[in-house]
Coordinates of C-alpha atoms in Angstrom, one line a residue:
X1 CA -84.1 -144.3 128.1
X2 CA -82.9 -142.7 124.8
X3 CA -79.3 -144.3 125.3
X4 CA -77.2 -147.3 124.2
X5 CA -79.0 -150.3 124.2
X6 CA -77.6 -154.3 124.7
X7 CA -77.6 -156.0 121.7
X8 CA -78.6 -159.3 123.3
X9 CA -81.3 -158.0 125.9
X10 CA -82.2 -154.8 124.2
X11 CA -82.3 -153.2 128.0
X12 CA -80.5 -150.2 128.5
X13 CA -76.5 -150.5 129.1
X14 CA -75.3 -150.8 132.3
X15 CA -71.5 -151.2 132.8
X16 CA -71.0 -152.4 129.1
X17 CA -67.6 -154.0 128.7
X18 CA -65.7 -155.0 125.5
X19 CA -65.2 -158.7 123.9
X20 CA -62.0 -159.6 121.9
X21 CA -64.4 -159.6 118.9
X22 CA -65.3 -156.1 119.5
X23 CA -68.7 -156.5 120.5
X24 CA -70.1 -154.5 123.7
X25 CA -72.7 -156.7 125.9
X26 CA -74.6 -155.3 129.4
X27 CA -73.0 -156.3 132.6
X28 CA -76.0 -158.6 133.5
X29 CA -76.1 -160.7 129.9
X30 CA -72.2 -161.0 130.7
X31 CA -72.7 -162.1 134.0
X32 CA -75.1 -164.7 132.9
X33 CA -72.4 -165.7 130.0
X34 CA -69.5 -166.4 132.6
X35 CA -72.1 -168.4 134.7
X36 CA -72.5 -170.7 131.4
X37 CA -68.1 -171.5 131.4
X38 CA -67.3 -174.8 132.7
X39 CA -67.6 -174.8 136.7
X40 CA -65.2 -175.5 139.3
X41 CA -62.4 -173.7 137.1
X42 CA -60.7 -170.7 138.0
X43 CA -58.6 -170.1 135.2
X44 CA -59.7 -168.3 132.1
X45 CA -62.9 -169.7 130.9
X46 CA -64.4 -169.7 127.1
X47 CA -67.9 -169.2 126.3
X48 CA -68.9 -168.3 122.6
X49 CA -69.9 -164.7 121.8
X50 CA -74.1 -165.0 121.3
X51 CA -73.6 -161.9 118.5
X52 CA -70.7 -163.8 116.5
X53 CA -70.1 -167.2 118.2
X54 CA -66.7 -166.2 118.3
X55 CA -65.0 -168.1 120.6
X56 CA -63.9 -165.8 123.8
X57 CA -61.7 -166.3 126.8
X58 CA -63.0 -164.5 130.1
X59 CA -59.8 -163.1 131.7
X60 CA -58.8 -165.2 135.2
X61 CA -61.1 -162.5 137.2
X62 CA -63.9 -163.1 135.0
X63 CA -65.9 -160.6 133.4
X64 CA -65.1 -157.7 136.1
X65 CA -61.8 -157.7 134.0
X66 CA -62.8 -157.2 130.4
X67 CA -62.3 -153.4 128.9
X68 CA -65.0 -151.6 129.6
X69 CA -66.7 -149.9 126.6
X70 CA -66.3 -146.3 127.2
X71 CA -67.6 -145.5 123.4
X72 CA -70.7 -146.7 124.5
X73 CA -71.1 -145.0 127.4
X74 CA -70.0 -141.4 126.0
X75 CA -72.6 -142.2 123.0
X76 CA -74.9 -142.7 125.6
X77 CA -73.8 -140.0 127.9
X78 CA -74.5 -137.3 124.6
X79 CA -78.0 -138.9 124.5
X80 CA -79.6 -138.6 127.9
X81 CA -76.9 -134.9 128.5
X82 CA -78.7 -131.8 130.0
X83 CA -78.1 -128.5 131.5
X84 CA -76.4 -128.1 134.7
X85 CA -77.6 -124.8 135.3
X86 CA -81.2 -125.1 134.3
X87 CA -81.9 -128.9 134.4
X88 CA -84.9 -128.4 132.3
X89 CA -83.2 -128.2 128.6
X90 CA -80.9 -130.6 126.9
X91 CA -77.4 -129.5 126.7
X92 CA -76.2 -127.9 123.6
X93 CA -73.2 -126.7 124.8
X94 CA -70.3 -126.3 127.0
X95 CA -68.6 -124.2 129.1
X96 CA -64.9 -125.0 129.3
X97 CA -63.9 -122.5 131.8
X98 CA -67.2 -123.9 134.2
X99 CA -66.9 -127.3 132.7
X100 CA -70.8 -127.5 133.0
X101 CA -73.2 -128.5 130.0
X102 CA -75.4 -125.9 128.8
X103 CA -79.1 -125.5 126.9
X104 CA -79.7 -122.9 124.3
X105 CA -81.0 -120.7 126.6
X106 CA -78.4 -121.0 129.4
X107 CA -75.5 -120.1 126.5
X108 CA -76.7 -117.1 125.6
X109 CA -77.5 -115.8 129.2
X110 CA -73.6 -117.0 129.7
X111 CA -71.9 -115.4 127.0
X112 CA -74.5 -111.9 128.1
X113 CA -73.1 -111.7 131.3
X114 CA -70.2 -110.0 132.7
X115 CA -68.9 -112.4 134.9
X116 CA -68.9 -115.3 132.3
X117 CA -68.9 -113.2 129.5
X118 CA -64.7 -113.9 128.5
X119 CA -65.5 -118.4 129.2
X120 CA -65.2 -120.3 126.3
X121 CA -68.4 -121.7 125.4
X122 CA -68.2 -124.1 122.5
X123 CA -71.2 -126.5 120.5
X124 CA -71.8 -130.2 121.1
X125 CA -72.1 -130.9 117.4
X126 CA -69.0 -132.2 116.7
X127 CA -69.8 -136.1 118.1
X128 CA -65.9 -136.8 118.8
X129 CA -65.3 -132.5 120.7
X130 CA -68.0 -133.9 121.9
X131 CA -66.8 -137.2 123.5
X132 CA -63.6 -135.1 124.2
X133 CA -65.6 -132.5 126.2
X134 CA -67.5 -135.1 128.3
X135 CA -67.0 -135.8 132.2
X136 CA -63.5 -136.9 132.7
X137 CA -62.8 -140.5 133.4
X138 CA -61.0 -141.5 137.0
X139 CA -58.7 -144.4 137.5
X140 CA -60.2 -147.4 139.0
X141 CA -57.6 -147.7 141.9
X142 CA -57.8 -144.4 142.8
X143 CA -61.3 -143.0 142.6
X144 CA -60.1 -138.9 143.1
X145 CA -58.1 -139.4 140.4
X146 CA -58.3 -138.6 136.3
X147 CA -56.4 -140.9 134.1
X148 CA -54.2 -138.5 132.0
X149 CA -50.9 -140.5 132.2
X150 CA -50.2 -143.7 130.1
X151 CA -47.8 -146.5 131.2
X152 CA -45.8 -147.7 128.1
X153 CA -44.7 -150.7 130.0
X154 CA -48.3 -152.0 131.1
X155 CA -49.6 -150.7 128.1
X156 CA -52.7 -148.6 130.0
X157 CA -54.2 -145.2 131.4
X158 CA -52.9 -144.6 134.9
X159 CA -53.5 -141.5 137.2
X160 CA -50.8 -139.7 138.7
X161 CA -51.1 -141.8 142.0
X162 CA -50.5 -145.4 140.1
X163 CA -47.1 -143.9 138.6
X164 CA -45.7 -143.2 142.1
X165 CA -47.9 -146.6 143.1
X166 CA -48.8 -149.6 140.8
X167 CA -46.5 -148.3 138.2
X168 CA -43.4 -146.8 139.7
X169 CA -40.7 -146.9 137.9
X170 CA -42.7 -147.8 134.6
X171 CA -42.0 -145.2 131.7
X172 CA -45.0 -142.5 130.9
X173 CA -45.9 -140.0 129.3
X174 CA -49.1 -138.0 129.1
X175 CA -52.0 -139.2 126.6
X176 CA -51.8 -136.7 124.2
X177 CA -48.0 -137.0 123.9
X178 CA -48.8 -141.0 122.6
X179 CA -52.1 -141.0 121.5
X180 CA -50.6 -139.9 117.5
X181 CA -48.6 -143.2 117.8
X182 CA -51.1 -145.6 119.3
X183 CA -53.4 -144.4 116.8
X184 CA -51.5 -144.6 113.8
X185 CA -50.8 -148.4 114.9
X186 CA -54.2 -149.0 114.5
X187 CA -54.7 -147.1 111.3
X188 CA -51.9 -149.7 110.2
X189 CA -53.8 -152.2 111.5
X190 CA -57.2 -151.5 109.9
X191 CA -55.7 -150.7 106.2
X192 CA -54.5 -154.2 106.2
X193 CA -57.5 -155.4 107.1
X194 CA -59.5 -153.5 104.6
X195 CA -57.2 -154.7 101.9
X196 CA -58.1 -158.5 103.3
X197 CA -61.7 -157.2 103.1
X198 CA -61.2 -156.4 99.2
X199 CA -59.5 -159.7 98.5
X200 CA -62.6 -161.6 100.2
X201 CA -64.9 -159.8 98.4
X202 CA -63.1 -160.6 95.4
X203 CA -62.6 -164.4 95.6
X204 CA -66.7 -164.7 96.6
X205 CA -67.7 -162.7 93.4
X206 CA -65.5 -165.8 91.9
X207 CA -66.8 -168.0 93.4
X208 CA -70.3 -167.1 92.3
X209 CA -69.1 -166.8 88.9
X210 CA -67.5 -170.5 89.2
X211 CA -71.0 -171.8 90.7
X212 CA -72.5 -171.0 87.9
X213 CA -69.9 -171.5 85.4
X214 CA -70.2 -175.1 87.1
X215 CA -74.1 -175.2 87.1
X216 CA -73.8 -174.3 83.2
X217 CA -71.0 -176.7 82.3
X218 CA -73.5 -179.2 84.3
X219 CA -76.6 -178.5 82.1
X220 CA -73.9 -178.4 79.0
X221 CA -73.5 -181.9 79.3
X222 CA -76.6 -183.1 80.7
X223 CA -78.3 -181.7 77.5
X224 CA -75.3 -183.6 75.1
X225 CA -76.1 -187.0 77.6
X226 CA -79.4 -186.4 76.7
X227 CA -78.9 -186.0 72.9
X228 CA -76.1 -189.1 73.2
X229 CA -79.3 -191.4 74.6
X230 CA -82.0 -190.6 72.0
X231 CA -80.8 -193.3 69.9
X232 CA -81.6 -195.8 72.6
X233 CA -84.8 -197.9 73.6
X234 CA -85.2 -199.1 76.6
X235 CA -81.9 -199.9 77.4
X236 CA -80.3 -196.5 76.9
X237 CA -83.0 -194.3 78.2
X238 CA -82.4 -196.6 81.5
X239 CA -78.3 -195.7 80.8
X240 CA -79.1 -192.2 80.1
X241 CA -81.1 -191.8 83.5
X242 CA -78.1 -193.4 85.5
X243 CA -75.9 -190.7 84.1
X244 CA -78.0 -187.9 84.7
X245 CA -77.8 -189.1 88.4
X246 CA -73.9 -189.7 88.1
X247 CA -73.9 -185.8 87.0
X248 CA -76.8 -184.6 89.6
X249 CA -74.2 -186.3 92.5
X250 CA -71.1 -184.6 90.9
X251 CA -72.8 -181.5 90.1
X252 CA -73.6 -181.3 94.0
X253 CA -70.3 -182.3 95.1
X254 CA -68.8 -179.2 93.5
X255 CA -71.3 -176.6 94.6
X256 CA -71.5 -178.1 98.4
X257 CA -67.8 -177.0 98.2
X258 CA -68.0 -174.2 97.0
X259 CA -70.7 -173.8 99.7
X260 CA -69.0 -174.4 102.1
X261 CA -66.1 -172.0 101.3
X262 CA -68.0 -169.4 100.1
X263 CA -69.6 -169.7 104.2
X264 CA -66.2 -169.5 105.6
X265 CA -64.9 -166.7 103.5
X266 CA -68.7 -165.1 104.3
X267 CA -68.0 -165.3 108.0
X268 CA -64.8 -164.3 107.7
X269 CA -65.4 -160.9 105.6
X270 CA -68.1 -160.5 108.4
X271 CA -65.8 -160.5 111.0
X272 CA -63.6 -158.5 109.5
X273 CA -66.3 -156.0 108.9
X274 CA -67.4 -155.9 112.2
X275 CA -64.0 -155.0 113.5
X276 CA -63.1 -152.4 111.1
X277 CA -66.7 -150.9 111.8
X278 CA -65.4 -150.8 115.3
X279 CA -62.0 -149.3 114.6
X280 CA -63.0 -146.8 112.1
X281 CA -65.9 -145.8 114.6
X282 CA -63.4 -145.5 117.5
X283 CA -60.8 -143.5 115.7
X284 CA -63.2 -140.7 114.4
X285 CA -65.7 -140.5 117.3
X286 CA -63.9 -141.9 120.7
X287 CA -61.7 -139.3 122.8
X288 CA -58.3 -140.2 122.8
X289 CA -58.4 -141.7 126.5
X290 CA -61.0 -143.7 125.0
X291 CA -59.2 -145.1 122.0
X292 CA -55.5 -145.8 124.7
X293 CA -58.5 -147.7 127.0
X294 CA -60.0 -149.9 124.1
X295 CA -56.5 -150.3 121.7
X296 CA -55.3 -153.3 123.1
X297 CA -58.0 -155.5 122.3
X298 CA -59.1 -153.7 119.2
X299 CA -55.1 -154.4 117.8
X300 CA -55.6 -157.9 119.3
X301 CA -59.0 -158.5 117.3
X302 CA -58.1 -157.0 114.2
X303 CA -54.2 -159.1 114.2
X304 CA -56.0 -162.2 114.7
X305 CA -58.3 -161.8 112.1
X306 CA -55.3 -160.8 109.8
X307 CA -53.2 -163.3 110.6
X308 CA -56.5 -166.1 109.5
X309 CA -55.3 -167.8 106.2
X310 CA -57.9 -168.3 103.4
X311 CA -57.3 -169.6 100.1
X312 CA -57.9 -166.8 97.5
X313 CA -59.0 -169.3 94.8
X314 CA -62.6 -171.4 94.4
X315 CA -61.7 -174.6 96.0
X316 CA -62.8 -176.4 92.6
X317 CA -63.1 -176.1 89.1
X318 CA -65.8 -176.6 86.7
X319 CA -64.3 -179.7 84.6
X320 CA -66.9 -182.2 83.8
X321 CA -66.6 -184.0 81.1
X322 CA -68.5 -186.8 79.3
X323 CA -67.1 -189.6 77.1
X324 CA -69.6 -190.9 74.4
X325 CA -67.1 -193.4 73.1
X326 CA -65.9 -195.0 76.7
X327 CA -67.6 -198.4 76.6
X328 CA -70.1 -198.6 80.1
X329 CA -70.9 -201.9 79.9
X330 CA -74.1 -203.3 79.9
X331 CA -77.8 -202.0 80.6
X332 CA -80.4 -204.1 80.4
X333 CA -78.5 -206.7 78.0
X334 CA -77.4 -204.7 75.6
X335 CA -73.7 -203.1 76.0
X336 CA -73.7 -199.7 75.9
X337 CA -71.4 -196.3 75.4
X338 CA -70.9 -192.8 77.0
X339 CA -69.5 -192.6 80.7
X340 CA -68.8 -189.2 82.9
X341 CA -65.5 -188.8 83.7
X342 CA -66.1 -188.2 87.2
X343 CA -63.0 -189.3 88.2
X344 CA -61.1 -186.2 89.5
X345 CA -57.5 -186.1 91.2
X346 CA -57.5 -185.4 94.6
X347 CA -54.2 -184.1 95.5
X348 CA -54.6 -185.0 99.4
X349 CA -55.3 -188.9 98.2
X350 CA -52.3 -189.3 95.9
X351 CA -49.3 -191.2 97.2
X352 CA -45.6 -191.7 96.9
X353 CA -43.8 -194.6 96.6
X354 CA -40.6 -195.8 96.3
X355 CA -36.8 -196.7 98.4
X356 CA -35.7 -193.5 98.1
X357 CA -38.3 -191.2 99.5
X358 CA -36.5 -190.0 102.4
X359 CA -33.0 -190.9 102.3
X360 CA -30.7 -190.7 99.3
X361 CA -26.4 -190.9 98.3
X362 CA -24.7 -187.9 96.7
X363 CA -23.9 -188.0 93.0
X364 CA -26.3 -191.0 93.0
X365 CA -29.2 -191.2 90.7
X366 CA -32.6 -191.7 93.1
X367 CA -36.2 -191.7 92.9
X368 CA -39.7 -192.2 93.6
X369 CA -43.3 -193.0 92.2
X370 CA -45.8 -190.4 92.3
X371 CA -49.8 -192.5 92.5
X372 CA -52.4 -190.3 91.7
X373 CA -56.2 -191.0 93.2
X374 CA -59.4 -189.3 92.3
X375 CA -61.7 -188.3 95.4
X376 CA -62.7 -191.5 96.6
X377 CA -59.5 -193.0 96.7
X378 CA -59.3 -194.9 93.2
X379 CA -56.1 -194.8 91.2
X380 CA -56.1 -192.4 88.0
X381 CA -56.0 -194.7 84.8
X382 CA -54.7 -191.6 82.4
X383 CA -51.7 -189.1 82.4
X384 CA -51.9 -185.5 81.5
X385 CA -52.2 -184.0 85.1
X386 CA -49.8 -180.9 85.8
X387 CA -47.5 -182.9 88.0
X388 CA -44.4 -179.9 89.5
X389 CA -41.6 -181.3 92.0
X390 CA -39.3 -179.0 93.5
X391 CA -36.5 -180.1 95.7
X392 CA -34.9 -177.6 97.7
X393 CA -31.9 -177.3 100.4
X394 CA -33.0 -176.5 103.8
X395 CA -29.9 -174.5 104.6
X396 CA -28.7 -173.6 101.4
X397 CA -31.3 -171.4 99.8
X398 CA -29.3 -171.2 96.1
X399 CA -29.2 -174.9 96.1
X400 CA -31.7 -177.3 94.5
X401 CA -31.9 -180.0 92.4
X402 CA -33.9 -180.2 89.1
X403 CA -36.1 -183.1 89.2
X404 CA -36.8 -185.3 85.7
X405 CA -41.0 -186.2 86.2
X406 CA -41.7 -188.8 84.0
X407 CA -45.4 -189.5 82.7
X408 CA -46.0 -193.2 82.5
X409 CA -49.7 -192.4 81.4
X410 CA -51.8 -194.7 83.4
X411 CA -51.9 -192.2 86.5
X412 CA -48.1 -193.1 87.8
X413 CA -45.4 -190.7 87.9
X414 CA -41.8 -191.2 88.1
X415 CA -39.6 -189.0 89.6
X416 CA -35.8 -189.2 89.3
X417 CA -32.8 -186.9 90.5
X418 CA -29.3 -186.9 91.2
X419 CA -27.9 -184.3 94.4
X420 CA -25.0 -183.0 94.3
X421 CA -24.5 -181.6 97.9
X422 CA -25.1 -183.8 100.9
X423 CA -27.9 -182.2 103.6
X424 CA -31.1 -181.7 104.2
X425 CA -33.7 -180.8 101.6
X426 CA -37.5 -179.9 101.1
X427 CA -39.1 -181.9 98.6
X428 CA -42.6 -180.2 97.4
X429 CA -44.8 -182.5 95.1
X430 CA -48.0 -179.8 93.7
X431 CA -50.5 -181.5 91.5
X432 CA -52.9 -178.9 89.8
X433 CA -51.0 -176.8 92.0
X434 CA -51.5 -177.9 95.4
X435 CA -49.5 -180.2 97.9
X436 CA -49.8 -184.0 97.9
X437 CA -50.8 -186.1 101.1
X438 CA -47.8 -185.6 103.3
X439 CA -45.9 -182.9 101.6
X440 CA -43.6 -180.7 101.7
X441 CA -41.4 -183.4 103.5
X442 CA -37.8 -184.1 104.0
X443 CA -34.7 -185.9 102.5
X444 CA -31.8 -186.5 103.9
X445 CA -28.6 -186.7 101.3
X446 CA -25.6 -189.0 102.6
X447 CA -22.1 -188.3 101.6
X448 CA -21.3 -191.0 99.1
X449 CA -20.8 -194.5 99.9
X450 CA -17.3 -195.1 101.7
X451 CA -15.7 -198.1 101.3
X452 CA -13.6 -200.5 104.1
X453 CA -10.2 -200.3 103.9
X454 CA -9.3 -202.5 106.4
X455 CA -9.7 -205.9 106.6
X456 CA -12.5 -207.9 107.9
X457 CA -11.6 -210.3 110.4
X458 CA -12.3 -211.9 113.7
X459 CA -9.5 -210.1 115.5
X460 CA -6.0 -208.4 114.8
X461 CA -4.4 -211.6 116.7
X462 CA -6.1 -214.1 113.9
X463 CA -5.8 -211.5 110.8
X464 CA -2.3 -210.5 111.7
X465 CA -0.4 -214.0 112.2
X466 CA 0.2 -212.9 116.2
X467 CA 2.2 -209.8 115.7
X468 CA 2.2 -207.5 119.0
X469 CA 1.9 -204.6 117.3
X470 CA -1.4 -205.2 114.8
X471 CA -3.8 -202.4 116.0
X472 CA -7.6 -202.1 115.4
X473 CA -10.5 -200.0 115.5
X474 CA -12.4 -201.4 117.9
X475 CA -10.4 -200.6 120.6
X476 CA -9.9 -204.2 122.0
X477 CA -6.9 -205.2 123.4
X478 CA -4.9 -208.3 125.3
X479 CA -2.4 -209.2 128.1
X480 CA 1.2 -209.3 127.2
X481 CA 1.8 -206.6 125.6
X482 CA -1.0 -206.8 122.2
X483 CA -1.9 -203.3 121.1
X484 CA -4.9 -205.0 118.9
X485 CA -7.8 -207.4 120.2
X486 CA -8.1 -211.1 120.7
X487 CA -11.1 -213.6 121.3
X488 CA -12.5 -212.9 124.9
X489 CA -10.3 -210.4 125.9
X490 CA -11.3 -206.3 127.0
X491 CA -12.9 -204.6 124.3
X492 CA -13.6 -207.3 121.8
X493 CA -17.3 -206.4 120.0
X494 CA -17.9 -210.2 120.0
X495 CA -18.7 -210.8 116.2
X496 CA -16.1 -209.9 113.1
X497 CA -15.7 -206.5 112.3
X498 CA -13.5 -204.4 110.3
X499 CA -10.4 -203.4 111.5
X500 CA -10.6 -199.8 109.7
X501 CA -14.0 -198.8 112.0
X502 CA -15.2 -201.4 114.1
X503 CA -18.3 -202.2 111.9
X504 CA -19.7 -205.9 112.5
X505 CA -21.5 -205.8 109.4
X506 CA -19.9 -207.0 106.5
X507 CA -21.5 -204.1 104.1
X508 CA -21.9 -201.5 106.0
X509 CA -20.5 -198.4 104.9
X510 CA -16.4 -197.4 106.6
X511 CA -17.0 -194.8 109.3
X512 CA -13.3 -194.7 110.2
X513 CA -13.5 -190.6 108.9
X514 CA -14.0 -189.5 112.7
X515 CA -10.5 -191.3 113.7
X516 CA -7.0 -189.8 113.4
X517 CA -3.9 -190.0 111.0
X518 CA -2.1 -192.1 113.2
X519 CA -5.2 -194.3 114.1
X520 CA -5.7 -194.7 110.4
X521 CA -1.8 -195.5 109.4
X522 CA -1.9 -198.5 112.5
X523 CA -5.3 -199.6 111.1
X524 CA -3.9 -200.1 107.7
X525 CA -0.7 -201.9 109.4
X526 CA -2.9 -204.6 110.1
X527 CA -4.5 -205.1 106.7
X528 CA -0.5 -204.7 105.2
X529 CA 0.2 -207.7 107.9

């Protein structure tokens, strides 16, 4: 057969349906890809793409219920097209008053004729007229039927029997009234992606630059290790060796990570390619029933990949540096010089320490200690790293504090800063611009300290000498007429407390701000008693 073929069993088509990553597989390699789910479900299932290993959930029904590929099967349909009058030639054109394909011959005899001399005979050449002027397609529900209506609400082609059926009541409107707007979605849709496309192509041809830059800077200071050794029996050819290793292992450290994000980016800018192949393709050649059927997952496909954050810089740089004066001990008995400074800050290793890392007083001064770790977890012995803390309100964008970093120079870093508005804030700590282990995270400011006002005291009969009318905060009271508490009696917390609040802790802070005038002017009675 001379049409479509499946690009997993390389048989001819049959029923091709759609995957959310726009490729089209036969209905028996899809049947044998939902048999391979998990069994016993009947939910939606996922199985992995075998083009793309993409990761795809089968619909509840299974694969009955993915969108069929119609694309496929108008390319094919051109293909393996012939006359209907004749049946011996392949069909170059058609007759639209007929609607029947026609050969060379058979067009010519048509437009000689009288009968069918005034029909419209047009060419096949054009591959989308083409698609457009291809056997209509009929809804599944009702077979009789051709799908020239589209349901906004369900989003789908329907006949005129599912609007008065299925989808009564469900705004419509006729294909060619919507197909301008569903179709400029999807340009929308695949522009963005193209410009995503750019940007990855972009950050790989850096990143190739950077692996070699890295590769360079590598054989840079192998060759000044090597010079650095010459001077050296025994003892420093056996130190020079140890470095060259010390530079092989970082040397490969760096380029297995760039490695590994060039591969991402790589499979990424693939995927990306594959569905704006598939877009473009369906918005110049497919018929516009053909781009309403196949939208929704296209949009899908191509808003996932969109939506896939990447970072648009090489994951590392290509610092490596050697120190000929840094003593490395000894080799062999003899103490020798010259060490790589391998050790590299890892923003995702450093830590924070400190009181005041989550809680802090207004108008007070706070702070924390930045620690700084290379990649295996070893604390930075030197300063000199680009060190940026911002602290930000969560609810009042124009508010912020400005933080004072301090550089202690053996890898520590104070931070100190004073807020001025009680709340909630952001605090973001970026070393060589990226965020630390556990950040952005959040501080809470307090109002400022409050102090007691009251006394603090076992109970108002004790602190007041007796008097009747001695209130507290508490909300204790006694028999015979006390308005304030007593030892034993309703209400009593217990322990001391303060009369202003209630608060059994001797230095706690006075939360008598959430009682009233006249609860406040009683409470001070008793301290005045």
């Amino acid at each position: 057969s001379s049409g479509p073929r499946c690009p997993v069993c390389s048989e001819p088509c049959e029923s091709p349906r759609l995957l959310p990553c726009l490729h089209s597989l036969c209905a028996p390699c899809l049947r044998r890809l939902g048999r391979l789910g998990e069994p016993g479900r009947t939910a939606a299932r996922c199985v992995l793409c075998p083009l793309c290993d993409a990761v795809v959930e089968l619909p509840p029904g299974g694969v009955g219920q993915l969108t069929p590929d119609y694309l496929a099967l108008s390319r094919g349909g051109e293909a393996a097209m012939g006359c209907d009058l004749c049946a011996d030639g392949a069909a170059s054109g058609r007759c639209l008053t007929c609607s029947a394909n026609l050969c060379h011959f058979c067009c010519q005899a048509h437009r000689r004729q009288k009968k069918t001399a005034s029909h419209a005979v047009m060419g096949l050449e054009n591959t989308k007229d083409c698609s457009q002027a291809g056997k209509p397609l009929f809804c599944p529900f009702h077979p009789t039927e051709e799908l020239r209506l589209f349901c906004e609400q369900c989003d789908q082609p329907v006949c005129r029997d599912c609007v008065v059926d299925r989808h009564r009541q469900h705004p419509y409107d006729f294909t060619g009234s919507v197909i301008h707007r569903h179709g400029n979605s999807l340009r929308e849709l695949l522009k963005t992606t193209q410009q995503h496309m750019g940007t990855l192509e972009d950050v790989l041809s850096q990143i190739n630059d950077m692996s070699r830059a890295v590769r360079s800077r590598a054989e840079a200071v192998a060759s000044e290790i090597s010079l650095f050794a010459t001077g050296y029996i025994k003892a420093i050819e056996e130190h020079r060796d140890q470095l060259l290793k010390q530079l092989e292992d970082l040397k490969v450290q760096k380029e297995n990570l760039l490695h590994l994000q060039k591969a991402q980016l790589q499979q990424l800018l693939l995927d990306m390619r594959t569905g704006v192949e598939f877009t473009e393709h369906l918005l110049t050649s497919g018929s516009d029933l053909e781009i309403l059927i196949t939208k929704g997952v296209v949009a899908s496909r191509l808003a996932k990949l969109n939506s896939i954050a990447y970072n648009t810089h090489p994951s590392v740089d290509d610092r490596i540096q050697f120190s000929p004066r840094e003593r490395a001990g000894k080799c062999c008995g003899y103490e020798v010089f010259g060490s790589i400074l391998n050790k590299v800050v890892d923003p995702n290793r450093c830590t924070l320490h400190g009181g005041d890392l989550h809680s802090a007083r207004q108008n007070e001064l706070s702070g924390f200690t930045l620690l700084l770790k290379d990649t295996t977890g070893e604390q930075m012995r030197r300063g000199g790293e680009a060190v940026q803390v911002t602290i930000t309100h969560k609810d009042k964008r124009d508010c912020s504090l400005k933080p004072t970093v301090c550089d202690n120079g053996d890898g520590t870093y104070h931070v100190s800063y004073s807020p001025e508005e009680p709340g909630l804030y952001a605090v973001c700590i970026y070393v060589k611009g990226q965020h630390i282990q556990g950040s952005p995270f959040t501080l809470t400011v307090k109002n400022k300290f409050r102090e007691h006002h009251g006394v603090f005291h076992c109970c108002t009969f004790c602190s007041s000498g007796g008097q009747k009318a001695a209130r507290c905060a508490c909300g204790g009271t006694m028999p015979g007429g006390y308005q304030g508490c007593g030892h034993g009696h309703k209400g009593h917390p217990g322990y001391p407390h303060w009369s202003c609040c209630g608060q059994v802790k001797e230095s706690s802070e006075c939360l008598d701000g959430a009682h009233g005038d006249t609860l406040q002017r009683s409470l001070l009675r008793t301290v005045v008693l």
